[in-house]
PDB file of N, CA, C and O in Angstrom:
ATOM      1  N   UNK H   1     -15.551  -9.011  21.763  1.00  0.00           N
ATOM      2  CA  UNK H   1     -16.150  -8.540  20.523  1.00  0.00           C
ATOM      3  C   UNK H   1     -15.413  -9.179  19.355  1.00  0.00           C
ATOM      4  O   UNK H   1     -14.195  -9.355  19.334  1.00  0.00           O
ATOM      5  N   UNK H   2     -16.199  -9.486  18.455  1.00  0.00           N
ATOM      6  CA  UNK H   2     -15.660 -10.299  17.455  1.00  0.00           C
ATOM      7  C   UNK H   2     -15.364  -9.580  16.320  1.00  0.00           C
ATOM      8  O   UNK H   2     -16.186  -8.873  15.738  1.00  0.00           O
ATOM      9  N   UNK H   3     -13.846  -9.786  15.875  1.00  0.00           N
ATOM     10  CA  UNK H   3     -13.429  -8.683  14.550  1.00  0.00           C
ATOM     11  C   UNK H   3     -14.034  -8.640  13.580  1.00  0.00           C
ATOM     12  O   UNK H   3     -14.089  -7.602  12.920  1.00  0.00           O
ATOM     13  N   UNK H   4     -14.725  -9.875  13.186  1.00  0.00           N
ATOM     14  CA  UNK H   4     -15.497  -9.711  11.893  1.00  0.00           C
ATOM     15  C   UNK H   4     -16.745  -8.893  12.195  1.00  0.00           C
ATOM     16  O   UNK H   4     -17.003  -8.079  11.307  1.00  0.00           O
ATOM     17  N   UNK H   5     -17.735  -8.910  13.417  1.00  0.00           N
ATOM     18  CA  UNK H   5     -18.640  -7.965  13.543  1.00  0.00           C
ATOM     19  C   UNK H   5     -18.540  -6.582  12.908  1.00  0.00           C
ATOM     20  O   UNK H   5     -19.290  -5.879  12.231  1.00  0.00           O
ATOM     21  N   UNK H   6     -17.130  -6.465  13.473  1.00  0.00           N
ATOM     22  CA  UNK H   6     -16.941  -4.912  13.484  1.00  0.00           C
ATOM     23  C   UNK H   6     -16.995  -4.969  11.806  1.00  0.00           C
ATOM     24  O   UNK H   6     -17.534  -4.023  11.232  1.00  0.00           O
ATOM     25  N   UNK H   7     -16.728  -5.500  11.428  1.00  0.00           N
ATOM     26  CA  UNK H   7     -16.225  -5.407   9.871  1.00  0.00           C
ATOM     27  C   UNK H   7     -17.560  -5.476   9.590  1.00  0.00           C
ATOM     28  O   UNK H   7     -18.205  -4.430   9.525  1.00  0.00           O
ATOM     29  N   UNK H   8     -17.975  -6.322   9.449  1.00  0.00           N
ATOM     30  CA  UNK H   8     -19.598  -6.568   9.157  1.00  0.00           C
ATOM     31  C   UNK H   8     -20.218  -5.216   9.420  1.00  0.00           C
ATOM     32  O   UNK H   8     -20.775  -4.907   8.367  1.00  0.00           O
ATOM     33  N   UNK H   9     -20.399  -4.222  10.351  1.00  0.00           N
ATOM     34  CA  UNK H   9     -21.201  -3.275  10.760  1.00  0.00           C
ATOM     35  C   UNK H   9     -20.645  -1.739   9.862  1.00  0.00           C
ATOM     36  O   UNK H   9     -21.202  -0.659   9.665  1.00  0.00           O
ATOM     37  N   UNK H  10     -19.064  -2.386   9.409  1.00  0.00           N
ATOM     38  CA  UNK H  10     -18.871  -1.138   8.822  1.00  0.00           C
ATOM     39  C   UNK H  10     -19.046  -1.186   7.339  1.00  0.00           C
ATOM     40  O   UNK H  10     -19.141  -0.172   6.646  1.00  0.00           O
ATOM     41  N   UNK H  11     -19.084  -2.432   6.875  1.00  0.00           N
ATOM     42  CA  UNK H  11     -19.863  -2.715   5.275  1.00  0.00           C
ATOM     43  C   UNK H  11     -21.307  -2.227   5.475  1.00  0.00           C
ATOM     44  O   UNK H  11     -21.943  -1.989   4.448  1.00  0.00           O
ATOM     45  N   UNK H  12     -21.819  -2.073   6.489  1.00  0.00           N
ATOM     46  CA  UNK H  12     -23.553  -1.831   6.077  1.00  0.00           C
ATOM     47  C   UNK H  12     -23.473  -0.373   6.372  1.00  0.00           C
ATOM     48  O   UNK H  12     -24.406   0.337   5.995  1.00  0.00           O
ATOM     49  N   UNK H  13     -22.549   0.110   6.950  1.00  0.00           N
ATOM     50  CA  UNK H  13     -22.771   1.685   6.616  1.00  0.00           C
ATOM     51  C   UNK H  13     -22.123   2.644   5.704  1.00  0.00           C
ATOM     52  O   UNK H  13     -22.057   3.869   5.602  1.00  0.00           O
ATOM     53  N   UNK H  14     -21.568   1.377   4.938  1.00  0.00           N
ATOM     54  CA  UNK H  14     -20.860   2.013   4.079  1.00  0.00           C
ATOM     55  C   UNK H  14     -21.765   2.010   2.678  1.00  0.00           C
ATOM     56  O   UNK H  14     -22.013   2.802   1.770  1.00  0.00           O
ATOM     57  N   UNK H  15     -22.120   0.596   3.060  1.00  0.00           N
ATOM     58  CA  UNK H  15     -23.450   0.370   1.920  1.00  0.00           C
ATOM     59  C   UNK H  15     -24.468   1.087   2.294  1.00  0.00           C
ATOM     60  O   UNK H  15     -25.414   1.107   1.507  1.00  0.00           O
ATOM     61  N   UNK H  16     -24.561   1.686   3.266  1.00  0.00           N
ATOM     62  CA  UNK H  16     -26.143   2.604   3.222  1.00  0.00           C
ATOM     63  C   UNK H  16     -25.878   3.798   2.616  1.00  0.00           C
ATOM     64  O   UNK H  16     -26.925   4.350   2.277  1.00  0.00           O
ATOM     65  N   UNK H  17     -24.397   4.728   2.209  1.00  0.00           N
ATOM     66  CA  UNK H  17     -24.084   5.549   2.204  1.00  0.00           C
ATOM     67  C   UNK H  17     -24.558   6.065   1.071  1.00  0.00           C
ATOM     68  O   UNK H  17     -24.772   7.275   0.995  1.00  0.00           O
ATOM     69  N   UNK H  18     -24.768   5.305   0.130  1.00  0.00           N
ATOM     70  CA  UNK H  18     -25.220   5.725  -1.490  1.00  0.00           C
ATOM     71  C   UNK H  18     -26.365   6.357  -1.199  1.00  0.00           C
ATOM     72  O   UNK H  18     -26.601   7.516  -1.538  1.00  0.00           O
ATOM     73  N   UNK H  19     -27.130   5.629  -0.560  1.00  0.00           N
ATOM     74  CA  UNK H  19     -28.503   5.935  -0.342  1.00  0.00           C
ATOM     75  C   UNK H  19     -29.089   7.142   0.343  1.00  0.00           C
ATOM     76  O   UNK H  19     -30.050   7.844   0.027  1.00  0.00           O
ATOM     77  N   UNK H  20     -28.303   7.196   1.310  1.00  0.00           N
ATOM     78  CA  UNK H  20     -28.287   8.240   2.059  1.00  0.00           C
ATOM     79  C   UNK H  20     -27.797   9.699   1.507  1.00  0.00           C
ATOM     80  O   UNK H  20     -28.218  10.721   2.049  1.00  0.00           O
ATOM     81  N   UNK H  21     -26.709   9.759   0.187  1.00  0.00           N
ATOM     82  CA  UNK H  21     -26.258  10.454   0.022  1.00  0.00           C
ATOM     83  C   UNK H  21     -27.237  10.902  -1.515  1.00  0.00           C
ATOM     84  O   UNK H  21     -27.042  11.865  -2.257  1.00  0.00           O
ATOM     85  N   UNK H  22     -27.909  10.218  -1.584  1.00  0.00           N
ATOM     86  CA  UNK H  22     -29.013  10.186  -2.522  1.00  0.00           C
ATOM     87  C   UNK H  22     -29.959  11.216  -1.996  1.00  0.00           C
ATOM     88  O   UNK H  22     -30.478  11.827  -2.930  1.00  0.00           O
ATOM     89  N   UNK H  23     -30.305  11.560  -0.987  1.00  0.00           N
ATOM     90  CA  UNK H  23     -31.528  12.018  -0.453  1.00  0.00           C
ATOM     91  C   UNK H  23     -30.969  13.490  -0.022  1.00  0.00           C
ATOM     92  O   UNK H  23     -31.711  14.314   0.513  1.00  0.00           O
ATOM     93  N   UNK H  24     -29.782  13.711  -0.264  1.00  0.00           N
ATOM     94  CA  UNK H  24     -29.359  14.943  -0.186  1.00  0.00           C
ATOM     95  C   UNK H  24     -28.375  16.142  -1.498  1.00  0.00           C
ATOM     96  O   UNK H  24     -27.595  17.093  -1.439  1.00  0.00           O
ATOM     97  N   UNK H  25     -28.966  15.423  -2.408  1.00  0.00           N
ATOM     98  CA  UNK H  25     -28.037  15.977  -3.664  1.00  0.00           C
ATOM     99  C   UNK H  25     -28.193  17.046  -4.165  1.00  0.00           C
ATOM    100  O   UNK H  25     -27.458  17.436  -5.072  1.00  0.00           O
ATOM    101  N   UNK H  26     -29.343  17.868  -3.609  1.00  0.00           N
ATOM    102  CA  UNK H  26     -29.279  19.071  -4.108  1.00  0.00           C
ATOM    103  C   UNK H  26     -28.350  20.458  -2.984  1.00  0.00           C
ATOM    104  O   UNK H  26     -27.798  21.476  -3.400  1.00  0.00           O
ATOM    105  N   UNK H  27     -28.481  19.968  -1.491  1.00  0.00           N
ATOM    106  CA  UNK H  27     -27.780  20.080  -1.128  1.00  0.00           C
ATOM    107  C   UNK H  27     -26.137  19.817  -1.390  1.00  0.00           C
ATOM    108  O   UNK H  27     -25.422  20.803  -1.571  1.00  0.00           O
ATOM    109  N   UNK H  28     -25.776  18.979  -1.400  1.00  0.00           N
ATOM    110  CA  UNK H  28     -24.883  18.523  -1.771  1.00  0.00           C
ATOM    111  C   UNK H  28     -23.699  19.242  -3.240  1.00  0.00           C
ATOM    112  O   UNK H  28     -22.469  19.239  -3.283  1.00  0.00           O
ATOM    113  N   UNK H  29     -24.935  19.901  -4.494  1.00  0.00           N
ATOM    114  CA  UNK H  29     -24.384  20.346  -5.496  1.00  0.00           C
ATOM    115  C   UNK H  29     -24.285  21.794  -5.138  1.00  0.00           C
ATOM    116  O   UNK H  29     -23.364  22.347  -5.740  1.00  0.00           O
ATOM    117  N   UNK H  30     -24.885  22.483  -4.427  1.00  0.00           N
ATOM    118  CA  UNK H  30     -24.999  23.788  -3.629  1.00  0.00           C
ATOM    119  C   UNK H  30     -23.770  23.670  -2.978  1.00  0.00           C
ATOM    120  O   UNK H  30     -23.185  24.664  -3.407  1.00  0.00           O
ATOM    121  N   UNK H  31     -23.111  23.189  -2.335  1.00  0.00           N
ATOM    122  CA  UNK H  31     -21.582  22.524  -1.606  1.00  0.00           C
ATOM    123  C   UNK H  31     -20.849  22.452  -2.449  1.00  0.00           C
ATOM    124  O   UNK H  31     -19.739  22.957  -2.280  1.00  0.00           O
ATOM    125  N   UNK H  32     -21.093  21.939  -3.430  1.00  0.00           N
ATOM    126  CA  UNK H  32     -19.635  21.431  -4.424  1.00  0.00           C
ATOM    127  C   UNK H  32     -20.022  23.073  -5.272  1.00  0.00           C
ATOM    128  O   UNK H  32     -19.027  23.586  -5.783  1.00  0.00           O
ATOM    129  N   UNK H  33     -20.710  23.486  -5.355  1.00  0.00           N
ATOM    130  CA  UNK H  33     -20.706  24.917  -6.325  1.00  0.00           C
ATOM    131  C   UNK H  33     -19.637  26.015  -5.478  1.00  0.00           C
ATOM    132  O   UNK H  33     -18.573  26.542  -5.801  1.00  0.00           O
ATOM    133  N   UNK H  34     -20.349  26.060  -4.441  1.00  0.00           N
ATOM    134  CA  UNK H  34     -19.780  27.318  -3.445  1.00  0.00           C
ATOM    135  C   UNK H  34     -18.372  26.688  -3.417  1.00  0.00           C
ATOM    136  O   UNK H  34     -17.599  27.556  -3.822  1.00  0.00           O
ATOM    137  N   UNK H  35     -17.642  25.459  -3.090  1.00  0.00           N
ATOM    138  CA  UNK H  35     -16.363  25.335  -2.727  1.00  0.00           C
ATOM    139  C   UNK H  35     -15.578  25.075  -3.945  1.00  0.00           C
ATOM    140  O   UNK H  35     -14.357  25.010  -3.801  1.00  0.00           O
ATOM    141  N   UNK H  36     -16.139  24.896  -5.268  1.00  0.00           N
ATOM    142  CA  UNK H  36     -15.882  25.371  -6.583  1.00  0.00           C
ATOM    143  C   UNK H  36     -15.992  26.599  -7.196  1.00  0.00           C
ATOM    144  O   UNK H  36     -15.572  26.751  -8.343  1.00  0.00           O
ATOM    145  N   UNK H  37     -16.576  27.619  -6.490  1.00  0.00           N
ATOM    146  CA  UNK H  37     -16.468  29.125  -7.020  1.00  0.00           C
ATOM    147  C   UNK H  37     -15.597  29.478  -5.969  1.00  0.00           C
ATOM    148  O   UNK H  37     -15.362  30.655  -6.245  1.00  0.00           O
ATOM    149  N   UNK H  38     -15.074  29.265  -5.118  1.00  0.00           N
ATOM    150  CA  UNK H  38     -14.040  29.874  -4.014  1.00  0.00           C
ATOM    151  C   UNK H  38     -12.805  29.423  -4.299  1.00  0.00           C
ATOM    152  O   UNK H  38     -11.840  30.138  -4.027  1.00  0.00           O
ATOM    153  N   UNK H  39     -12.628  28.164  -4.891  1.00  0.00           N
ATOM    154  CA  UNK H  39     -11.432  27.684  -5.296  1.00  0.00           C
ATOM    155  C   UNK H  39     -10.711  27.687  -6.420  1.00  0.00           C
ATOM    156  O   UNK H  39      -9.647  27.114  -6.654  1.00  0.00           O
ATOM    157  N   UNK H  40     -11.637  28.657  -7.378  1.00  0.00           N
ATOM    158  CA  UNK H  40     -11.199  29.654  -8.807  1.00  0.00           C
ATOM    159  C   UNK H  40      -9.849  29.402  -8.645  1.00  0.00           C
ATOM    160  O   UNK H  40      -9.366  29.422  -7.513  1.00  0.00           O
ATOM    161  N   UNK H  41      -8.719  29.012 -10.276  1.00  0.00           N
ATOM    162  CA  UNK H  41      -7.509  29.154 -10.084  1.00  0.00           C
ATOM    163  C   UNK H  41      -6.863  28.452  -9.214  1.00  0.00           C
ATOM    164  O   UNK H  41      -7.072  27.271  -8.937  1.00  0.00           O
ATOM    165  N   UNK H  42      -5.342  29.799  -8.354  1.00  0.00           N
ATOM    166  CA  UNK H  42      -4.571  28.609  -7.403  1.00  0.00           C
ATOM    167  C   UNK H  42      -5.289  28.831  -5.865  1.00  0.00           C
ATOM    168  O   UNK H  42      -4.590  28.475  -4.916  1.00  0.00           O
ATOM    169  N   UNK H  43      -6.507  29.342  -5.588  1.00  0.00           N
ATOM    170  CA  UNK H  43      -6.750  29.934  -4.646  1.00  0.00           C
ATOM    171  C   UNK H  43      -7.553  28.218  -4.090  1.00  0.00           C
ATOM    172  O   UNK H  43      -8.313  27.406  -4.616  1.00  0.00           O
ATOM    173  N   UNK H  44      -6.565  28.389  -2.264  1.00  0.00           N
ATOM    174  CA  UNK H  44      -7.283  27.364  -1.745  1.00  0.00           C
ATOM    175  C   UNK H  44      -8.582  27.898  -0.825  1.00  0.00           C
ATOM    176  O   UNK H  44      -8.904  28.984  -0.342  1.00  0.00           O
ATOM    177  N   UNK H  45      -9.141  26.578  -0.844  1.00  0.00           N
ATOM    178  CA  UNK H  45     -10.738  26.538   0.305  1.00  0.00           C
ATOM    179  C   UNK H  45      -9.946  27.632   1.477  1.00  0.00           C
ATOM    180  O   UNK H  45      -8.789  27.822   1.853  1.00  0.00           O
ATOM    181  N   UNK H  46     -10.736  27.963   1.658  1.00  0.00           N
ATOM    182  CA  UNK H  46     -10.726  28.507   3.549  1.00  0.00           C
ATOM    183  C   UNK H  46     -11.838  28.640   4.054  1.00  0.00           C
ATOM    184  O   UNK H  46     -12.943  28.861   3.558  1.00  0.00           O
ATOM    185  N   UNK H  47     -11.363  28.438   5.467  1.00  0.00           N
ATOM    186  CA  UNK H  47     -12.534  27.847   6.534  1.00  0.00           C
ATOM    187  C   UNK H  47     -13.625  28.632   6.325  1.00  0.00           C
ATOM    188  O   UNK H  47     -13.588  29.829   6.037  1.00  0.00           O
ATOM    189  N   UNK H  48     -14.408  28.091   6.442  1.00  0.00           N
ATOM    190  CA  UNK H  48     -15.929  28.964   6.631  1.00  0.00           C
ATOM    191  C   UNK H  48     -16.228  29.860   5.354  1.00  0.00           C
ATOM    192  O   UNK H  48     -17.106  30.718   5.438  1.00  0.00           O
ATOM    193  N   UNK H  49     -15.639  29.712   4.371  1.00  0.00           N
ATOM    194  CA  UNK H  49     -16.042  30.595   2.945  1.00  0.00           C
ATOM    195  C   UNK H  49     -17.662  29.735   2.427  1.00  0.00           C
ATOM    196  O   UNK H  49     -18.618  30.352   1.959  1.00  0.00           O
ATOM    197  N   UNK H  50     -17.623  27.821   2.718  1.00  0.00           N
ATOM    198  CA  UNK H  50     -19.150  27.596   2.237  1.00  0.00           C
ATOM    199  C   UNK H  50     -19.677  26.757   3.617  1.00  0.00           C
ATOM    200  O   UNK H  50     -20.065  25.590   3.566  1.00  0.00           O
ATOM    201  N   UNK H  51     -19.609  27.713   5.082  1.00  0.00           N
ATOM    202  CA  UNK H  51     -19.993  26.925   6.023  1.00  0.00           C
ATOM    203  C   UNK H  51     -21.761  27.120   6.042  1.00  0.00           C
ATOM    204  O   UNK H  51     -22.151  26.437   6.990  1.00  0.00           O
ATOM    205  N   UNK H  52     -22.625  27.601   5.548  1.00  0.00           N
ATOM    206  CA  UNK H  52     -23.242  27.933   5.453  1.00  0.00           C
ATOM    207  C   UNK H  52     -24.196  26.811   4.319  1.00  0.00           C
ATOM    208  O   UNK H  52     -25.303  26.416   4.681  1.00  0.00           O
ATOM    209  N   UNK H  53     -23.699  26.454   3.168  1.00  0.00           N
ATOM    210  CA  UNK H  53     -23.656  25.442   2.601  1.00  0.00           C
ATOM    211  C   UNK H  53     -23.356  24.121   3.194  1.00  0.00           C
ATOM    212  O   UNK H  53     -24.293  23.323   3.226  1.00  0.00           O
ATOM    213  N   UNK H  54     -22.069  23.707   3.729  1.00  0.00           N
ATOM    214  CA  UNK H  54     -21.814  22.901   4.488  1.00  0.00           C
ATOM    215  C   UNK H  54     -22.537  22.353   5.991  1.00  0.00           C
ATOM    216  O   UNK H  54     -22.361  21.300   6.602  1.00  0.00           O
ATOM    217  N   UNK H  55     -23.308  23.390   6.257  1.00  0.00           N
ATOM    218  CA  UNK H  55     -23.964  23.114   7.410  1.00  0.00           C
ATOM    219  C   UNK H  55     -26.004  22.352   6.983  1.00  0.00           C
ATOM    220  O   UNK H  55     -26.734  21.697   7.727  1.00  0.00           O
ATOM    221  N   UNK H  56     -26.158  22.650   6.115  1.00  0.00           N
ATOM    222  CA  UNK H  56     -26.908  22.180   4.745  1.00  0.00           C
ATOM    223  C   UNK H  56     -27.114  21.246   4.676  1.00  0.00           C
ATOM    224  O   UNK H  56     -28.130  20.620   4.978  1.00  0.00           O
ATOM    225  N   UNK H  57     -25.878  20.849   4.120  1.00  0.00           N
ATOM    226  CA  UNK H  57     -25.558  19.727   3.872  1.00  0.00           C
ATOM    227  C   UNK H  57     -25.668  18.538   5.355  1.00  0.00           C
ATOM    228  O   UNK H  57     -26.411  17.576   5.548  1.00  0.00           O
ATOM    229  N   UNK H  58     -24.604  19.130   6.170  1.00  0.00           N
ATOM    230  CA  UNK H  58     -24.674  18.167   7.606  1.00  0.00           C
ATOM    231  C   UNK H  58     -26.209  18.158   8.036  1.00  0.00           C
ATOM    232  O   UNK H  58     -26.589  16.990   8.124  1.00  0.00           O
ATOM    233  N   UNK H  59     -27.133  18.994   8.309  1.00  0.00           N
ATOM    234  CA  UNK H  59     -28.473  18.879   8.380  1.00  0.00           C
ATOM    235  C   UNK H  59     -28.743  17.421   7.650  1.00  0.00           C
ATOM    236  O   UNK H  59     -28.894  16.328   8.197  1.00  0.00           O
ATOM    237  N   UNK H  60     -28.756  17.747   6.239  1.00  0.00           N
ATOM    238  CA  UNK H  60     -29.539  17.064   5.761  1.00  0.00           C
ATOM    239  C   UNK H  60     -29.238  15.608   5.987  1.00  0.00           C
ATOM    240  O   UNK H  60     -30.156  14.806   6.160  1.00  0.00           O
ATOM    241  N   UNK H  61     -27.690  15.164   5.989  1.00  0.00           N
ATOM    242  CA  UNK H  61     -27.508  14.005   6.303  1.00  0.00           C
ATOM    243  C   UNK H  61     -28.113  13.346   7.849  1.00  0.00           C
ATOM    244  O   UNK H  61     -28.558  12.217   8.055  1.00  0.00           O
ATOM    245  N   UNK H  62     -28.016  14.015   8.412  1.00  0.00           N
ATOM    246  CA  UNK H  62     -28.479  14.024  10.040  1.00  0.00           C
ATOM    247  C   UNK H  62     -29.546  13.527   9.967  1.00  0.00           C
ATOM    248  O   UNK H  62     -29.719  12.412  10.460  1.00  0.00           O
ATOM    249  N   UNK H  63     -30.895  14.416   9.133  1.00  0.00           N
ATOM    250  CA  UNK H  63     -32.709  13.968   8.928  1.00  0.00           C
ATOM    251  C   UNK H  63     -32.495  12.623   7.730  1.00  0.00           C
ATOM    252  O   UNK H  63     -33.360  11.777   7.507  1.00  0.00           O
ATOM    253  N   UNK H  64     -31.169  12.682   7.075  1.00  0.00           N
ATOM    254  CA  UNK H  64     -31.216  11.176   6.210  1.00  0.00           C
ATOM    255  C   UNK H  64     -31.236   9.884   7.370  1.00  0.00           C
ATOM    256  O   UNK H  64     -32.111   9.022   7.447  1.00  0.00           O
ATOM    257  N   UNK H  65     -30.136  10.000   8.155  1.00  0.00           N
ATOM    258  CA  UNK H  65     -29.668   9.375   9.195  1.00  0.00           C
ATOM    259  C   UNK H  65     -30.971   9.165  10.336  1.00  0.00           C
ATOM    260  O   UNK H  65     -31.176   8.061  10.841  1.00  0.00           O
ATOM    261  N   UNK H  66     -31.670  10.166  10.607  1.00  0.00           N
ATOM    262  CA  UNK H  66     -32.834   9.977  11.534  1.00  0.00           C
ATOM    263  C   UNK H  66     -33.371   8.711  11.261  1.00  0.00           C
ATOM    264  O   UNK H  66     -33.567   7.872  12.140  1.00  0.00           O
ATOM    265  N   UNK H  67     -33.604   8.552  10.122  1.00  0.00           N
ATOM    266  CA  UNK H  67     -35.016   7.103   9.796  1.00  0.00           C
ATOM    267  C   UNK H  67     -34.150   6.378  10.978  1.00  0.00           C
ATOM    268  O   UNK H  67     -32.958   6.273  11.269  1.00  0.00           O
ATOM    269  N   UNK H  68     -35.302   5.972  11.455  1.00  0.00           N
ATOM    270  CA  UNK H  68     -35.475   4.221  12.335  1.00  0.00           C
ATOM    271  C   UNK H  68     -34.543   3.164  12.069  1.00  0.00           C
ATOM    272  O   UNK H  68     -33.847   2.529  12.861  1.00  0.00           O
ATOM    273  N   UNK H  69     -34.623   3.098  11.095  1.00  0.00           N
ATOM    274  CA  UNK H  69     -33.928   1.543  10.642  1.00  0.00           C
ATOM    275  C   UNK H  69     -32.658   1.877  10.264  1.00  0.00           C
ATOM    276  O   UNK H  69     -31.747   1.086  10.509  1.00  0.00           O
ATOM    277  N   UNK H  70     -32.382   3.183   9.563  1.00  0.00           N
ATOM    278  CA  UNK H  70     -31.146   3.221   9.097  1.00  0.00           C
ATOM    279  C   UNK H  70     -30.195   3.582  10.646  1.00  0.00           C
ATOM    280  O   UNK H  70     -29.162   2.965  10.904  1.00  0.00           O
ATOM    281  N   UNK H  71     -30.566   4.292  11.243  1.00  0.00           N
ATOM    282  CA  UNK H  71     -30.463   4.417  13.017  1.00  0.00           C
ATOM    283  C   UNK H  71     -29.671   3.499  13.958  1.00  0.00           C
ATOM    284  O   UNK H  71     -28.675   3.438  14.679  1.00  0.00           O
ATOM    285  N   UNK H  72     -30.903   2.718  13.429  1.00  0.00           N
ATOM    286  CA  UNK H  72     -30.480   1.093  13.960  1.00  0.00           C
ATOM    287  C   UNK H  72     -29.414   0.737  13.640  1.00  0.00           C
ATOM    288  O   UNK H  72     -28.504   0.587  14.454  1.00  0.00           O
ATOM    289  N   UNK H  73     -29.266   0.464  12.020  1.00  0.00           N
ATOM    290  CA  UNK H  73     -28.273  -0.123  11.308  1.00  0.00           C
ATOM    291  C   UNK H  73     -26.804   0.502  11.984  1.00  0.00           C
ATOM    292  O   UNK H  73     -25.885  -0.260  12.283  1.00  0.00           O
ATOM    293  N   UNK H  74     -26.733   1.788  12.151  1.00  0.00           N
ATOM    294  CA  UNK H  74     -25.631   2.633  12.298  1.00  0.00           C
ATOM    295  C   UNK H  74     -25.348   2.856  13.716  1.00  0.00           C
ATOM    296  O   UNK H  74     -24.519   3.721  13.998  1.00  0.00           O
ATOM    297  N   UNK H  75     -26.047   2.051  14.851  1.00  0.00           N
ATOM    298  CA  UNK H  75     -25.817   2.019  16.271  1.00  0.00           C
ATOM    299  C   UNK H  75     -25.292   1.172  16.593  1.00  0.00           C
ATOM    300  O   UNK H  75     -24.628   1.271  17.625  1.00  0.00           O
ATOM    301  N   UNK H  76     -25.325   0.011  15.921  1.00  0.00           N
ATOM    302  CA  UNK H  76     -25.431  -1.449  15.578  1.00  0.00           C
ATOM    303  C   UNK H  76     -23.530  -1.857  16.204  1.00  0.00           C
ATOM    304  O   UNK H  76     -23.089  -3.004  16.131  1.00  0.00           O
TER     305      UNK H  76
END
């Protein structure tokens, strides 16, 4: 296997990432709210306070990730 492949395969999923992370932003601000109202002050995150949100979120990237081509790109 050739090192630059690998390199090559991890620029295109890094470059798909905008895109992908595009198609989930309302999710996404629902996530950053909940783990921004829990983290009021000096109080840290703890587990599972926005898993519920967070799981949302992983959904949605998952049905971003489904398309065909982007699939491809990321099996690659």
């Amino acid at each position: 296997m050739s090192g630059s492949n690998v390199w090559s395969r991890s620029r295109e999923k890094i470059r798909l990432f905008p895109e992908l992370f595009a198609q989930c932003t309302g999710e996404a601000a629902v996530y950053g709210k909940c783990v921004a109202a829990t983290t009021t002050g000096r109080q840290e995150l703890k587990k599972d306070l926005c898993a519920k949100e967070f799981e949302a979120l992983k959904t949605c990237f998952i049905s971003a990730v489904s398309d065909t081509k982007v699939q491809h790109v990321l099996k690659c």
